[in-house]
PDB file of C-alpha atoms in Angstrom:
ATOM      1  CA  UNK A   1     -38.496 -50.419  99.708  1.00 40.00           C
ATOM      2  CA  UNK A   2     -35.666 -47.893  99.323  1.00 39.00           C
ATOM      3  CA  UNK A   3     -32.355 -48.315  97.540  1.00 44.00           C
ATOM      4  CA  UNK A   4     -29.684 -50.061  99.573  1.00 42.00           C
ATOM      5  CA  UNK A   5     -27.081 -47.621  98.326  1.00 43.00           C
ATOM      6  CA  UNK A   6     -28.750 -44.499  96.894  1.00 38.00           C
ATOM      7  CA  UNK A   7     -25.478 -42.552  96.892  1.00 38.00           C
ATOM      8  CA  UNK A   8     -23.586 -45.007  94.676  1.00 36.00           C
ATOM      9  CA  UNK A   9     -21.231 -43.023  92.384  1.00 35.00           C
ATOM     10  CA  UNK A  10     -22.518 -42.365  88.896  1.00 34.00           C
ATOM     11  CA  UNK A  11     -20.558 -44.428  86.364  1.00 34.00           C
ATOM     12  CA  UNK A  12     -19.517 -42.874  83.054  1.00 31.00           C
ATOM     13  CA  UNK A  13     -18.597 -46.141  81.397  1.00 34.00           C
ATOM     14  CA  UNK A  14     -15.927 -48.774  81.121  1.00 35.00           C
ATOM     15  CA  UNK A  15     -12.940 -46.430  81.372  1.00 34.00           C
ATOM     16  CA  UNK A  16     -14.526 -43.539  83.268  1.00 36.00           C
ATOM     17  CA  UNK A  17     -13.855 -41.250  80.326  1.00 43.00           C
ATOM     18  CA  UNK A  18     -16.943 -41.449  78.197  1.00 52.00           C
ATOM     19  CA  UNK A  19     -17.031 -45.059  76.996  1.00 87.00           C
ATOM     20  CA  UNK A  20     -20.321 -46.909  77.058  1.00 95.00           C
ATOM     21  CA  UNK A  21     -20.888 -49.754  79.506  1.00 97.00           C
ATOM     22  CA  UNK A  22     -23.811 -52.186  79.502  1.00 98.00           C
ATOM     23  CA  UNK A  23     -24.334 -54.338  82.581  1.00 98.00           C
ATOM     24  CA  UNK A  24     -26.662 -57.301  82.116  1.00 98.00           C
ATOM     25  CA  UNK A  25     -28.312 -58.740  85.228  1.00 98.00           C
ATOM     26  CA  UNK A  26     -29.527 -62.206  84.364  1.00 98.00           C
ATOM     27  CA  UNK A  27     -29.826 -65.870  85.298  1.00 98.00           C
ATOM     28  CA  UNK A  28     -29.525 -69.043  83.179  1.00 98.00           C
ATOM     29  CA  UNK A  29     -32.937 -70.261  84.399  1.00 97.00           C
ATOM     30  CA  UNK A  30     -34.890 -67.026  83.865  1.00 97.00           C
ATOM     31  CA  UNK A  31     -37.653 -67.357  81.219  1.00 97.00           C
ATOM     32  CA  UNK A  32     -37.754 -63.602  80.634  1.00 97.00           C
ATOM     33  CA  UNK A  33     -34.002 -63.607  79.996  1.00 98.00           C
ATOM     34  CA  UNK A  34     -34.434 -66.507  77.565  1.00 98.00           C
ATOM     35  CA  UNK A  35     -37.035 -64.477  75.688  1.00 97.00           C
ATOM     36  CA  UNK A  36     -34.753 -61.429  75.670  1.00 97.00           C
ATOM     37  CA  UNK A  37     -31.816 -63.166  73.987  1.00 98.00           C
ATOM     38  CA  UNK A  38     -32.714 -62.103  70.416  1.00 97.00           C
ATOM     39  CA  UNK A  39     -32.728 -58.436  71.425  1.00 97.00           C
ATOM     40  CA  UNK A  40     -29.511 -58.838  73.408  1.00 97.00           C
ATOM     41  CA  UNK A  41     -27.787 -60.550  70.466  1.00 97.00           C
ATOM     42  CA  UNK A  42     -28.833 -57.701  68.202  1.00 95.00           C
ATOM     43  CA  UNK A  43     -27.739 -55.164  70.810  1.00 96.00           C
ATOM     44  CA  UNK A  44     -24.293 -56.768  71.100  1.00 95.00           C
ATOM     45  CA  UNK A  45     -23.880 -56.534  67.327  1.00 93.00           C
ATOM     46  CA  UNK A  46     -25.018 -52.927  67.400  1.00 92.00           C
ATOM     47  CA  UNK A  47     -22.540 -51.963  70.141  1.00 94.00           C
ATOM     48  CA  UNK A  48     -19.614 -54.195  69.107  1.00 91.00           C
ATOM     49  CA  UNK A  49     -16.332 -52.371  69.587  1.00 90.00           C
ATOM     50  CA  UNK A  50     -18.058 -49.348  71.121  1.00 91.00           C
ATOM     51  CA  UNK A  51     -19.286 -50.656  74.474  1.00 94.00           C
ATOM     52  CA  UNK A  52     -18.110 -52.862  77.278  1.00 96.00           C
ATOM     53  CA  UNK A  53     -20.666 -55.538  78.159  1.00 96.00           C
ATOM     54  CA  UNK A  54     -20.559 -57.084  81.631  1.00 97.00           C
ATOM     55  CA  UNK A  55     -22.805 -59.929  82.749  1.00 98.00           C
ATOM     56  CA  UNK A  56     -23.949 -60.344  86.375  1.00 98.00           C
ATOM     57  CA  UNK A  57     -25.690 -63.501  87.568  1.00 98.00           C
ATOM     58  CA  UNK A  58     -28.537 -62.870  89.990  1.00 96.00           C
ATOM     59  CA  UNK A  59     -29.214 -66.495  91.109  1.00 95.00           C
ATOM     60  CA  UNK A  60     -32.940 -66.865  90.508  1.00 93.00           C
ATOM     61  CA  UNK A  61     -33.086 -70.176  92.408  1.00 91.00           C
ATOM     62  CA  UNK A  62     -30.654 -70.975  95.212  1.00 89.00           C
ATOM     63  CA  UNK A  63     -29.611 -73.919  97.349  1.00 78.00           C
ATOM     64  CA  UNK A  64     -31.113 -72.444 100.509  1.00 71.00           C
ATOM     65  CA  UNK A  65     -34.602 -72.017  99.062  1.00 69.00           C
ATOM     66  CA  UNK A  66     -37.298 -74.080 100.751  1.00 70.00           C
ATOM     67  CA  UNK A  67     -38.281 -77.144  98.686  1.00 73.00           C
ATOM     68  CA  UNK A  68     -41.806 -77.250  97.278  1.00 74.00           C
ATOM     69  CA  UNK A  69     -44.214 -79.335  99.367  1.00 82.00           C
ATOM     70  CA  UNK A  70     -45.600 -80.813  96.138  1.00 88.00           C
ATOM     71  CA  UNK A  71     -42.864 -80.879  93.445  1.00 91.00           C
ATOM     72  CA  UNK A  72     -45.224 -82.201  90.761  1.00 94.00           C
ATOM     73  CA  UNK A  73     -47.715 -79.391  91.349  1.00 96.00           C
ATOM     74  CA  UNK A  74     -44.914 -76.813  91.384  1.00 95.00           C
ATOM     75  CA  UNK A  75     -43.540 -78.161  88.099  1.00 96.00           C
ATOM     76  CA  UNK A  76     -46.971 -78.043  86.467  1.00 96.00           C
ATOM     77  CA  UNK A  77     -47.494 -74.469  87.645  1.00 96.00           C
ATOM     78  CA  UNK A  78     -44.046 -73.344  86.531  1.00 96.00           C
ATOM     79  CA  UNK A  79     -44.491 -74.980  83.154  1.00 97.00           C
ATOM     80  CA  UNK A  80     -47.639 -72.902  82.626  1.00 97.00           C
ATOM     81  CA  UNK A  81     -45.740 -69.814  83.806  1.00 96.00           C
ATOM     82  CA  UNK A  82     -43.003 -70.422  81.218  1.00 97.00           C
ATOM     83  CA  UNK A  83     -45.619 -70.904  78.502  1.00 97.00           C
ATOM     84  CA  UNK A  84     -47.371 -67.660  79.435  1.00 96.00           C
ATOM     85  CA  UNK A  85     -44.096 -65.737  79.242  1.00 96.00           C
ATOM     86  CA  UNK A  86     -43.133 -67.392  75.961  1.00 96.00           C
ATOM     87  CA  UNK A  87     -46.405 -66.383  74.380  1.00 94.00           C
ATOM     88  CA  UNK A  88     -45.440 -62.797  75.231  1.00 94.00           C
ATOM     89  CA  UNK A  89     -41.791 -63.013  74.087  1.00 96.00           C
ATOM     90  CA  UNK A  90     -42.395 -65.495  71.217  1.00 96.00           C
ATOM     91  CA  UNK A  91     -39.573 -67.671  72.540  1.00 97.00           C
ATOM     92  CA  UNK A  92     -39.655 -71.450  72.057  1.00 97.00           C
ATOM     93  CA  UNK A  93     -40.697 -73.385  75.133  1.00 97.00           C
ATOM     94  CA  UNK A  94     -40.638 -76.983  76.185  1.00 96.00           C
ATOM     95  CA  UNK A  95     -43.447 -79.464  75.615  1.00 94.00           C
ATOM     96  CA  UNK A  96     -42.887 -80.946  79.074  1.00 94.00           C
ATOM     97  CA  UNK A  97     -40.879 -79.498  81.925  1.00 97.00           C
ATOM     98  CA  UNK A  98     -39.517 -82.418  83.980  1.00 97.00           C
ATOM     99  CA  UNK A  99     -38.695 -80.455  87.121  1.00 96.00           C
ATOM    100  CA  UNK A 100     -38.136 -76.925  88.399  1.00 96.00           C
ATOM    101  CA  UNK A 101     -34.477 -76.080  88.892  1.00 95.00           C
ATOM    102  CA  UNK A 102     -33.483 -76.665  92.498  1.00 94.00           C
ATOM    103  CA  UNK A 103     -30.783 -74.014  92.068  1.00 96.00           C
ATOM    104  CA  UNK A 104     -29.346 -71.960  89.254  1.00 97.00           C
ATOM    105  CA  UNK A 105     -26.001 -71.552  91.005  1.00 97.00           C
ATOM    106  CA  UNK A 106     -24.153 -74.432  89.223  1.00 97.00           C
ATOM    107  CA  UNK A 107     -25.217 -73.085  85.815  1.00 98.00           C
ATOM    108  CA  UNK A 108     -24.174 -69.579  86.879  1.00 98.00           C
ATOM    109  CA  UNK A 109     -20.778 -70.873  88.010  1.00 98.00           C
ATOM    110  CA  UNK A 110     -20.292 -72.585  84.647  1.00 98.00           C
ATOM    111  CA  UNK A 111     -21.354 -69.495  82.713  1.00 98.00           C
ATOM    112  CA  UNK A 112     -19.027 -67.296  84.782  1.00 98.00           C
ATOM    113  CA  UNK A 113     -16.139 -69.745  84.377  1.00 98.00           C
ATOM    114  CA  UNK A 114     -16.738 -69.883  80.615  1.00 98.00           C
ATOM    115  CA  UNK A 115     -15.890 -66.179  80.393  1.00 98.00           C
ATOM    116  CA  UNK A 116     -12.283 -67.212  81.057  1.00 97.00           C
ATOM    117  CA  UNK A 117     -12.327 -69.096  77.762  1.00 97.00           C
ATOM    118  CA  UNK A 118     -13.419 -66.047  75.802  1.00 97.00           C
ATOM    119  CA  UNK A 119     -16.579 -64.339  74.611  1.00 95.00           C
ATOM    120  CA  UNK A 120     -17.568 -67.073  72.151  1.00 96.00           C
ATOM    121  CA  UNK A 121     -17.290 -69.791  74.792  1.00 97.00           C
ATOM    122  CA  UNK A 122     -19.248 -67.674  77.276  1.00 97.00           C
ATOM    123  CA  UNK A 123     -22.132 -67.149  74.847  1.00 97.00           C
ATOM    124  CA  UNK A 124     -22.276 -70.791  73.783  1.00 97.00           C
ATOM    125  CA  UNK A 125     -22.216 -72.119  77.337  1.00 98.00           C
ATOM    126  CA  UNK A 126     -24.970 -69.819  78.568  1.00 98.00           C
ATOM    127  CA  UNK A 127     -27.137 -70.507  75.524  1.00 98.00           C
ATOM    128  CA  UNK A 128     -26.779 -74.290  75.877  1.00 98.00           C
ATOM    129  CA  UNK A 129     -27.621 -74.106  79.582  1.00 98.00           C
ATOM    130  CA  UNK A 130     -30.733 -72.045  78.888  1.00 98.00           C
ATOM    131  CA  UNK A 131     -31.837 -74.590  76.325  1.00 98.00           C
ATOM    132  CA  UNK A 132     -31.672 -77.426  78.850  1.00 97.00           C
ATOM    133  CA  UNK A 133     -34.629 -75.783  80.591  1.00 97.00           C
ATOM    134  CA  UNK A 134     -36.594 -74.111  77.838  1.00 98.00           C
ATOM    135  CA  UNK A 135     -36.099 -76.616  74.987  1.00 97.00           C
ATOM    136  CA  UNK A 136     -35.243 -79.925  76.657  1.00 96.00           C
ATOM    137  CA  UNK A 137     -37.153 -79.467  79.940  1.00 97.00           C
ATOM    138  CA  UNK A 138     -34.372 -80.826  82.157  1.00 97.00           C
ATOM    139  CA  UNK A 139     -32.750 -77.860  83.932  1.00 97.00           C
ATOM    140  CA  UNK A 140     -29.010 -78.217  84.538  1.00 97.00           C
ATOM    141  CA  UNK A 141     -29.213 -77.605  88.282  1.00 96.00           C
ATOM    142  CA  UNK A 142     -26.270 -79.704  89.472  1.00 97.00           C
ATOM    143  CA  UNK A 143     -22.617 -79.640  88.435  1.00 97.00           C
ATOM    144  CA  UNK A 144     -23.021 -83.089  86.877  1.00 98.00           C
ATOM    145  CA  UNK A 145     -26.046 -82.015  84.837  1.00 98.00           C
ATOM    146  CA  UNK A 146     -24.242 -78.865  83.740  1.00 98.00           C
ATOM    147  CA  UNK A 147     -21.254 -80.783  82.408  1.00 98.00           C
ATOM    148  CA  UNK A 148     -23.465 -83.417  80.767  1.00 97.00           C
ATOM    149  CA  UNK A 149     -25.388 -80.663  78.976  1.00 97.00           C
ATOM    150  CA  UNK A 150     -22.176 -79.058  77.732  1.00 98.00           C
ATOM    151  CA  UNK A 151     -20.481 -82.264  76.587  1.00 96.00           C
ATOM    152  CA  UNK A 152     -19.017 -81.854  73.115  1.00 95.00           C
ATOM    153  CA  UNK A 153     -19.902 -78.155  72.861  1.00 96.00           C
ATOM    154  CA  UNK A 154     -17.772 -76.740  70.068  1.00 95.00           C
ATOM    155  CA  UNK A 155     -15.319 -74.044  71.091  1.00 95.00           C
ATOM    156  CA  UNK A 156     -15.431 -74.927  74.797  1.00 97.00           C
ATOM    157  CA  UNK A 157     -12.958 -76.981  76.828  1.00 98.00           C
ATOM    158  CA  UNK A 158     -15.589 -78.627  79.018  1.00 98.00           C
ATOM    159  CA  UNK A 159     -13.056 -80.527  81.111  1.00 97.00           C
ATOM    160  CA  UNK A 160     -11.239 -77.327  81.985  1.00 97.00           C
ATOM    161  CA  UNK A 161     -14.574 -75.617  82.599  1.00 98.00           C
ATOM    162  CA  UNK A 162     -15.512 -78.279  85.165  1.00 97.00           C
ATOM    163  CA  UNK A 163     -12.344 -77.464  87.082  1.00 97.00           C
ATOM    164  CA  UNK A 164     -12.711 -73.708  86.699  1.00 97.00           C
ATOM    165  CA  UNK A 165     -16.276 -73.569  87.994  1.00 97.00           C
ATOM    166  CA  UNK A 166     -15.011 -74.910  91.344  1.00 96.00           C
ATOM    167  CA  UNK A 167     -12.113 -72.467  91.648  1.00 98.00           C
ATOM    168  CA  UNK A 168     -12.375 -70.053  94.601  1.00 98.00           C
ATOM    169  CA  UNK A 169     -12.084 -67.006  92.335  1.00 98.00           C
ATOM    170  CA  UNK A 170     -15.062 -68.116  90.220  1.00 98.00           C
ATOM    171  CA  UNK A 171     -17.123 -69.015  93.294  1.00 98.00           C
ATOM    172  CA  UNK A 172     -16.308 -65.598  94.764  1.00 98.00           C
ATOM    173  CA  UNK A 173     -17.202 -63.849  91.501  1.00 98.00           C
ATOM    174  CA  UNK A 174     -20.654 -65.442  91.436  1.00 98.00           C
ATOM    175  CA  UNK A 175     -21.135 -64.611  95.113  1.00 97.00           C
ATOM    176  CA  UNK A 176     -20.263 -61.002  94.287  1.00 98.00           C
ATOM    177  CA  UNK A 177     -22.696 -61.076  91.339  1.00 98.00           C
ATOM    178  CA  UNK A 178     -25.443 -62.300  93.632  1.00 96.00           C
ATOM    179  CA  UNK A 179     -24.807 -59.425  96.046  1.00 97.00           C
ATOM    180  CA  UNK A 180     -24.625 -56.831  93.260  1.00 98.00           C
ATOM    181  CA  UNK A 181     -27.936 -58.019  91.804  1.00 97.00           C
ATOM    182  CA  UNK A 182     -29.488 -57.367  95.228  1.00 97.00           C
ATOM    183  CA  UNK A 183     -28.314 -53.759  95.354  1.00 97.00           C
ATOM    184  CA  UNK A 184     -30.271 -52.070  92.529  1.00 98.00           C
ATOM    185  CA  UNK A 185     -29.431 -48.537  91.463  1.00 98.00           C
ATOM    186  CA  UNK A 186     -32.007 -45.764  92.054  1.00 97.00           C
ATOM    187  CA  UNK A 187     -32.924 -45.726  88.350  1.00 97.00           C
ATOM    188  CA  UNK A 188     -34.163 -49.307  88.674  1.00 97.00           C
ATOM    189  CA  UNK A 189     -36.344 -48.424  91.675  1.00 96.00           C
ATOM    190  CA  UNK A 190     -37.780 -45.505  89.715  1.00 96.00           C
ATOM    191  CA  UNK A 191     -38.594 -47.553  86.621  1.00 96.00           C
ATOM    192  CA  UNK A 192     -42.258 -48.183  85.832  1.00 93.00           C
ATOM    193  CA  UNK A 193     -43.762 -49.207  82.501  1.00 91.00           C
ATOM    194  CA  UNK A 194     -46.935 -50.848  81.215  1.00 86.00           C
ATOM    195  CA  UNK A 195     -47.030 -54.574  80.551  1.00 80.00           C
ATOM    196  CA  UNK A 196     -46.251 -57.744  82.483  1.00 83.00           C
ATOM    197  CA  UNK A 197     -42.706 -56.682  83.383  1.00 82.00           C
ATOM    198  CA  UNK A 198     -43.331 -53.123  84.447  1.00 86.00           C
ATOM    199  CA  UNK A 199     -41.211 -52.636  87.572  1.00 92.00           C
ATOM    200  CA  UNK A 200     -37.473 -52.420  87.949  1.00 95.00           C
ATOM    201  CA  UNK A 201     -36.975 -54.280  91.218  1.00 96.00           C
ATOM    202  CA  UNK A 202     -38.468 -57.419  92.705  1.00 94.00           C
ATOM    203  CA  UNK A 203     -39.024 -58.049  96.387  1.00 92.00           C
ATOM    204  CA  UNK A 204     -37.550 -61.342  97.582  1.00 90.00           C
ATOM    205  CA  UNK A 205     -37.229 -63.059 100.953  1.00 85.00           C
ATOM    206  CA  UNK A 206     -33.998 -61.309 101.919  1.00 82.00           C
ATOM    207  CA  UNK A 207     -34.658 -57.887 100.389  1.00 92.00           C
ATOM    208  CA  UNK A 208     -34.847 -56.854  96.748  1.00 96.00           C
ATOM    209  CA  UNK A 209     -33.038 -57.555  93.495  1.00 96.00           C
ATOM    210  CA  UNK A 210     -33.163 -56.322  89.958  1.00 97.00           C
ATOM    211  CA  UNK A 211     -36.000 -57.649  87.844  1.00 96.00           C
ATOM    212  CA  UNK A 212     -34.390 -60.233  85.575  1.00 97.00           C
ATOM    213  CA  UNK A 213     -33.167 -59.471  83.061  1.00 98.00           C
ATOM    214  CA  UNK A 214     -32.134 -55.849  83.480  1.00 98.00           C
ATOM    215  CA  UNK A 215     -29.710 -53.838  81.369  1.00 98.00           C
ATOM    216  CA  UNK A 216     -28.024 -50.808  82.900  1.00 98.00           C
ATOM    217  CA  UNK A 217     -26.534 -48.444  80.315  1.00 98.00           C
ATOM    218  CA  UNK A 218     -23.850 -45.939  81.355  1.00 97.00           C
ATOM    219  CA  UNK A 219     -22.072 -43.345  79.252  1.00 96.00           C
ATOM    220  CA  UNK A 220     -21.203 -39.674  78.965  1.00 94.00           C
ATOM    221  CA  UNK A 221     -24.907 -38.771  78.818  1.00 95.00           C
ATOM    222  CA  UNK A 222     -25.753 -40.473  82.115  1.00 96.00           C
ATOM    223  CA  UNK A 223     -27.220 -43.785  83.201  1.00 97.00           C
ATOM    224  CA  UNK A 224     -30.407 -45.618  82.222  1.00 98.00           C
ATOM    225  CA  UNK A 225     -31.941 -48.796  83.649  1.00 98.00           C
ATOM    226  CA  UNK A 226     -33.960 -50.974  81.276  1.00 97.00           C
ATOM    227  CA  UNK A 227     -35.481 -53.722  83.442  1.00 97.00           C
ATOM    228  CA  UNK A 228     -37.442 -56.710  82.239  1.00 94.00           C
ATOM    229  CA  UNK A 229     -38.418 -57.642  78.700  1.00 93.00           C
ATOM    230  CA  UNK A 230     -38.080 -54.490  76.600  1.00 95.00           C
ATOM    231  CA  UNK A 231     -38.239 -53.718  72.899  1.00 93.00           C
ATOM    232  CA  UNK A 232     -35.253 -52.901  70.697  1.00 93.00           C
ATOM    233  CA  UNK A 233     -36.646 -49.379  70.358  1.00 93.00           C
ATOM    234  CA  UNK A 234     -36.386 -48.946  74.137  1.00 94.00           C
ATOM    235  CA  UNK A 235     -32.825 -50.272  74.195  1.00 96.00           C
ATOM    236  CA  UNK A 236     -31.673 -48.024  71.365  1.00 94.00           C
ATOM    237  CA  UNK A 237     -33.363 -45.062  73.068  1.00 94.00           C
ATOM    238  CA  UNK A 238     -31.340 -45.860  76.200  1.00 96.00           C
ATOM    239  CA  UNK A 239     -28.142 -45.943  74.135  1.00 96.00           C
ATOM    240  CA  UNK A 240     -28.941 -42.595  72.555  1.00 94.00           C
ATOM    241  CA  UNK A 241     -29.485 -41.127  76.013  1.00 96.00           C
ATOM    242  CA  UNK A 242     -26.177 -42.285  77.483  1.00 96.00           C
ATOM    243  CA  UNK A 243     -24.139 -41.793  74.298  1.00 94.00           C
ATOM    244  CA  UNK A 244     -25.936 -39.255  72.108  1.00 91.00           C
ATOM    245  CA  UNK A 245     -22.903 -38.690  69.896  1.00 82.00           C
ATOM    246  CA  UNK A 246     -23.063 -42.172  68.345  1.00 82.00           C
ATOM    247  CA  UNK A 247     -25.142 -43.425  65.446  1.00 82.00           C
ATOM    248  CA  UNK A 248     -26.536 -46.643  66.891  1.00 87.00           C
ATOM    249  CA  UNK A 249     -27.332 -48.837  63.925  1.00 83.00           C
ATOM    250  CA  UNK A 250     -26.490 -52.454  63.095  1.00 79.00           C
ATOM    251  CA  UNK A 251     -26.578 -53.958  59.632  1.00 85.00           C
ATOM    252  CA  UNK A 252     -28.633 -57.096  59.159  1.00 93.00           C
ATOM    253  CA  UNK A 253     -26.732 -60.281  58.360  1.00 96.00           C
ATOM    254  CA  UNK A 254     -27.737 -63.294  56.300  1.00 97.00           C
ATOM    255  CA  UNK A 255     -29.337 -66.387  57.877  1.00 97.00           C
ATOM    256  CA  UNK A 256     -26.257 -68.501  57.068  1.00 97.00           C
ATOM    257  CA  UNK A 257     -23.968 -66.030  58.812  1.00 97.00           C
ATOM    258  CA  UNK A 258     -26.313 -65.775  61.798  1.00 97.00           C
ATOM    259  CA  UNK A 259     -26.451 -69.556  62.198  1.00 98.00           C
ATOM    260  CA  UNK A 260     -22.671 -69.894  61.840  1.00 97.00           C
ATOM    261  CA  UNK A 261     -22.079 -67.216  64.462  1.00 96.00           C
ATOM    262  CA  UNK A 262     -24.739 -68.110  67.006  1.00 97.00           C
ATOM    263  CA  UNK A 263     -25.166 -71.870  66.362  1.00 97.00           C
ATOM    264  CA  UNK A 264     -28.762 -71.796  67.589  1.00 97.00           C
ATOM    265  CA  UNK A 265     -31.578 -69.562  66.335  1.00 98.00           C
ATOM    266  CA  UNK A 266     -35.192 -68.955  67.307  1.00 98.00           C
ATOM    267  CA  UNK A 267     -37.819 -67.251  65.172  1.00 97.00           C
ATOM    268  CA  UNK A 268     -37.254 -63.907  66.941  1.00 97.00           C
ATOM    269  CA  UNK A 269     -33.483 -64.354  66.472  1.00 98.00           C
ATOM    270  CA  UNK A 270     -33.987 -64.697  62.726  1.00 97.00           C
ATOM    271  CA  UNK A 271     -36.287 -61.696  62.559  1.00 96.00           C
ATOM    272  CA  UNK A 272     -34.037 -59.330  64.519  1.00 96.00           C
ATOM    273  CA  UNK A 273     -30.657 -60.458  63.210  1.00 97.00           C
ATOM    274  CA  UNK A 274     -31.505 -61.129  59.565  1.00 97.00           C
ATOM    275  CA  UNK A 275     -34.855 -59.474  58.861  1.00 96.00           C
ATOM    276  CA  UNK A 276     -36.072 -62.819  57.516  1.00 96.00           C
ATOM    277  CA  UNK A 277     -38.140 -65.738  58.746  1.00 94.00           C
ATOM    278  CA  UNK A 278     -36.609 -68.623  56.783  1.00 95.00           C
ATOM    279  CA  UNK A 279     -33.552 -70.405  58.234  1.00 96.00           C
ATOM    280  CA  UNK A 280     -30.653 -71.711  56.140  1.00 95.00           C
ATOM    281  CA  UNK A 281     -31.329 -75.036  54.366  1.00 95.00           C
ATOM    282  CA  UNK A 282     -28.648 -76.791  56.458  1.00 96.00           C
ATOM    283  CA  UNK A 283     -30.244 -75.814  59.786  1.00 98.00           C
ATOM    284  CA  UNK A 284     -31.494 -78.707  61.916  1.00 97.00           C
ATOM    285  CA  UNK A 285     -35.056 -78.058  63.061  1.00 97.00           C
ATOM    286  CA  UNK A 286     -36.094 -78.829  66.639  1.00 97.00           C
ATOM    287  CA  UNK A 287     -39.812 -78.610  67.400  1.00 96.00           C
ATOM    288  CA  UNK A 288     -40.958 -77.027  70.645  1.00 97.00           C
ATOM    289  CA  UNK A 289     -44.365 -76.083  72.025  1.00 97.00           C
ATOM    290  CA  UNK A 290     -43.613 -72.483  71.054  1.00 96.00           C
ATOM    291  CA  UNK A 291     -42.315 -72.999  67.527  1.00 95.00           C
ATOM    292  CA  UNK A 292     -39.052 -74.269  66.105  1.00 97.00           C
ATOM    293  CA  UNK A 293     -35.472 -73.855  67.207  1.00 97.00           C
ATOM    294  CA  UNK A 294     -32.870 -74.177  64.453  1.00 98.00           C
ATOM    295  CA  UNK A 295     -29.431 -75.604  65.164  1.00 98.00           C
ATOM    296  CA  UNK A 296     -26.218 -75.439  63.183  1.00 97.00           C
ATOM    297  CA  UNK A 297     -25.338 -79.009  62.093  1.00 96.00           C
ATOM    298  CA  UNK A 298     -22.219 -78.982  64.280  1.00 95.00           C
ATOM    299  CA  UNK A 299     -24.316 -77.848  67.244  1.00 96.00           C
ATOM    300  CA  UNK A 300     -26.946 -80.493  66.528  1.00 96.00           C
ATOM    301  CA  UNK A 301     -24.289 -83.218  66.602  1.00 94.00           C
ATOM    302  CA  UNK A 302     -23.796 -82.777  70.367  1.00 94.00           C
ATOM    303  CA  UNK A 303     -27.010 -81.087  71.495  1.00 95.00           C
ATOM    304  CA  UNK A 304     -28.705 -82.921  74.384  1.00 93.00           C
ATOM    305  CA  UNK A 305     -32.213 -82.312  72.977  1.00 88.00           C
ATOM    306  CA  UNK A 306     -31.418 -84.495  69.967  1.00 85.00           C
ATOM    307  CA  UNK A 307     -29.500 -87.043  72.010  1.00 77.00           C
ATOM    308  CA  UNK A 308     -32.534 -87.416  74.279  1.00 65.00           C
ATOM    309  CA  UNK A 309     -34.804 -88.101  71.316  1.00 63.00           C
ATOM    310  CA  UNK A 310     -32.446 -90.650  69.828  1.00 59.00           C
ATOM    311  CA  UNK A 311     -32.221 -92.382  73.210  1.00 52.00           C
TER     312      UNK A 311
END
């Protein structure tokens, strides 16, 4: 395959004058993206105030996809697929996946709409929606399931979100995201690396799209595509390429501060953000097949994984 638009202008960043821009191509239902969250959280801390971060939803599963002839067999296969990826990324994964998401569009609409309520709301909504699949095993693949999963989420007006995710401007934004994710830049086509996520584009029924997740870094030093699950060393190398004049370092924070900020932590989150492996004493532990997830007490009070167990 060849790039759909090989002559796309070279971006120099958010303001065209040397600022750094990071574009994240992702999907709420992507297991590789779930495993990449610790690195992305650390990268956001590292670039805070010095880079514009833009998120693009690539719609991993869509309404028009053909249904599986044997849903139970597909769910069993996909559950094994998630487990295999989690063993590579060290992300928690569900004991039992109940179904494969019929579509990730409703979750993408909610995540896009949440951006209107600010960066904190956007992060909390996307994280909670990922956890419905990878911790609870019940993907939020309808508008009703999305809103049920988000009920009571601190810092988010869920009622307003339900209205916003149906607004024409949000629907159009996700449609635009879907199209952008299917027009990879030449650097993504050229990317090859060892390991299970070694190519920058993926062939799909209607063409190609970025491998999910992919980060595209732009700055005064050029542009770099970092597709798939990559190490922090690779991400910082990309930053140094596009913005060589910066010292890209982030101080570690304490486990209490990390839990207060992010509300939900995995083992890799703790390691990258705090340099430690022990969560705060107040953290609520949730067991998964891939190790524990720790929740802030306020997050645990409304989290569907705990509500399901109590029910």
